mmCIF file of C-alpha atoms in Angstrom:
data_model
loop_
_atom_site.group_PDB
_atom_site.id
_atom_site.type_symbol
_atom_site.label_atom_id
_atom_site.label_comp_id
_atom_site.label_asym_id
_atom_site.label_seq_id
_atom_site.Cartn_x
_atom_site.Cartn_y
_atom_site.Cartn_z
ATOM 1 C CA MET A 203 46.942 -174.720 4.014
ATOM 2 C CA ASN A 204 50.301 -175.450 5.610
ATOM 3 C CA LYS A 205 51.583 -178.664 7.175
ATOM 4 C CA THR A 206 50.354 -177.805 10.694
ATOM 5 C CA GLU A 207 46.840 -177.109 9.424
ATOM 6 C CA LEU A 208 46.891 -180.330 7.398
ATOM 7 C CA VAL A 209 47.958 -182.335 10.461
ATOM 8 C CA GLU A 210 45.095 -180.787 12.466
ATOM 9 C CA LYS A 211 42.612 -181.667 9.700
ATOM 10 C CA ILE A 212 43.903 -185.254 9.474
ATOM 11 C CA ALA A 213 43.715 -185.632 13.270
ATOM 12 C CA ALA A 214 40.140 -184.336 13.352
ATOM 13 C CA ASN A 215 38.909 -186.439 10.415
ATOM 14 C CA ALA A 216 40.618 -189.674 11.477
ATOM 15 C CA GLY A 217 40.099 -189.371 15.221
ATOM 16 C CA LEU A 218 43.841 -189.394 15.873
ATOM 17 C CA SER A 219 46.019 -187.314 18.129
ATOM 18 C CA LYS A 220 47.929 -184.524 16.392
ATOM 19 C CA ASN A 221 51.169 -186.377 17.111
ATOM 20 C CA ASP A 222 49.893 -189.584 15.466
ATOM 21 C CA ALA A 223 48.514 -187.617 12.513
ATOM 22 C CA LYS A 224 51.901 -185.900 12.045
ATOM 23 C CA LYS A 225 53.679 -189.274 12.128
ATOM 24 C CA ALA A 226 51.220 -190.661 9.550
ATOM 25 C CA LEU A 227 51.649 -187.648 7.257
ATOM 26 C CA ASP A 228 55.448 -187.753 7.547
ATOM 27 C CA ALA A 229 55.471 -191.491 6.784
ATOM 28 C CA THR A 230 53.203 -190.982 3.754
ATOM 29 C CA VAL A 231 55.302 -188.131 2.354
ATOM 30 C CA SER A 232 58.479 -190.138 2.955
ATOM 31 C CA ALA A 233 57.067 -193.207 1.180
ATOM 32 C CA ILE A 234 56.000 -191.114 -1.826
ATOM 33 C CA LYS A 235 59.403 -189.394 -1.945
ATOM 34 C CA ASP A 236 61.297 -192.711 -1.739
ATOM 35 C CA ALA A 237 59.172 -194.220 -4.519
ATOM 36 C CA LEU A 238 59.748 -191.207 -6.784
ATOM 37 C CA ILE A 239 63.500 -191.319 -6.126
ATOM 38 C CA ALA A 240 63.438 -194.993 -7.156
ATOM 39 C CA GLY A 241 61.645 -193.996 -10.373
ATOM 40 C CA ASP A 242 58.321 -195.584 -9.428
ATOM 41 C CA LYS A 243 54.885 -194.191 -10.184
ATOM 42 C CA ILE A 244 52.410 -193.795 -7.296
ATOM 43 C CA ALA A 245 48.709 -194.025 -8.162
ATOM 44 C CA ILE A 246 46.152 -193.224 -5.469
ATOM 45 C CA VAL A 247 42.734 -194.131 -6.850
ATOM 46 C CA GLY A 248 40.333 -191.191 -6.633
ATOM 47 C CA PHE A 249 43.113 -188.733 -5.861
ATOM 48 C CA GLY A 250 45.798 -188.807 -8.535
ATOM 49 C CA THR A 251 49.135 -190.068 -9.769
ATOM 50 C CA PHE A 252 52.651 -188.978 -8.830
ATOM 51 C CA SER A 253 55.431 -189.653 -11.335
ATOM 52 C CA VAL A 254 58.871 -188.443 -12.412
ATOM 53 C CA ASN A 255 59.434 -186.662 -15.722
ATOM 54 C CA GLU A 256 62.792 -185.962 -17.279
ATOM 55 C CA ARG A 257 63.365 -182.530 -18.766
ATOM 56 C CA PRO A 258 66.053 -182.433 -21.451
ATOM 57 C CA ALA A 259 68.833 -179.850 -21.441
ATOM 58 C CA ARG A 260 67.868 -176.679 -23.252
ATOM 59 C CA GLU A 261 69.191 -173.293 -24.174
ATOM 60 C CA GLY A 262 68.022 -170.227 -22.282
ATOM 61 C CA ILE A 263 68.904 -166.551 -21.974
ATOM 62 C CA ASN A 264 70.244 -164.795 -18.899
ATOM 63 C CA PRO A 265 67.791 -161.877 -18.539
ATOM 64 C CA ALA A 266 70.396 -159.617 -16.940
ATOM 65 C CA THR A 267 73.113 -159.996 -19.574
ATOM 66 C CA LYS A 268 71.095 -161.344 -22.546
ATOM 67 C CA GLU A 269 73.796 -164.010 -22.785
ATOM 68 C CA LYS A 270 72.835 -167.509 -23.978
ATOM 69 C CA ILE A 271 73.180 -170.182 -21.308
ATOM 70 C CA THR A 272 72.621 -173.937 -21.208
ATOM 71 C CA ILE A 273 70.023 -175.117 -18.737
ATOM 72 C CA ALA A 274 70.947 -178.611 -17.524
ATOM 73 C CA ALA A 275 68.673 -181.625 -17.881
ATOM 74 C CA LYS A 276 66.837 -182.579 -14.708
ATOM 75 C CA LYS A 277 64.146 -184.786 -13.272
ATOM 76 C CA VAL A 278 60.961 -183.192 -11.941
ATOM 77 C CA ALA A 279 58.062 -184.521 -9.878
ATOM 78 C CA LYS A 280 54.706 -184.497 -11.656
ATOM 79 C CA PHE A 281 51.183 -184.848 -10.266
ATOM 80 C CA LYS A 282 48.123 -185.613 -12.362
ATOM 81 C CA ALA A 283 44.794 -185.282 -10.601
ATOM 82 C CA GLY A 284 42.465 -188.279 -10.743
ATOM 83 C CA ALA A 285 38.932 -188.068 -12.123
ATOM 84 C CA GLU A 286 37.294 -187.890 -8.675
ATOM 85 C CA LEU A 287 39.527 -185.008 -7.547
ATOM 86 C CA ALA A 288 39.135 -183.186 -10.858
ATOM 87 C CA ASP A 289 35.345 -183.531 -10.660
ATOM 88 C CA ALA A 290 35.307 -182.282 -7.056
ATOM 89 C CA LEU A 291 37.199 -179.151 -8.092
ATOM 90 C CA ASN A 292 34.771 -178.279 -10.874
#
């Protein structure tokens, strides 16, 4: 499902226009992104939790040259499904 299909589904389920559903989705994604940038954790009961994990620097190998390289440390977004979502999938 892409963003357009998700907006259509939100509009149909919530009784909103597609334009209002797109604005709501964009605002939600923006709020989640801003919270993650600030280092906050977002927990949506019944759905899951978004958080930021830090990956330490590590050594890797360039597959083309077999040369050892250092992979820089970085922050990554993490999502852990809530119990309700996990149960619905199984």
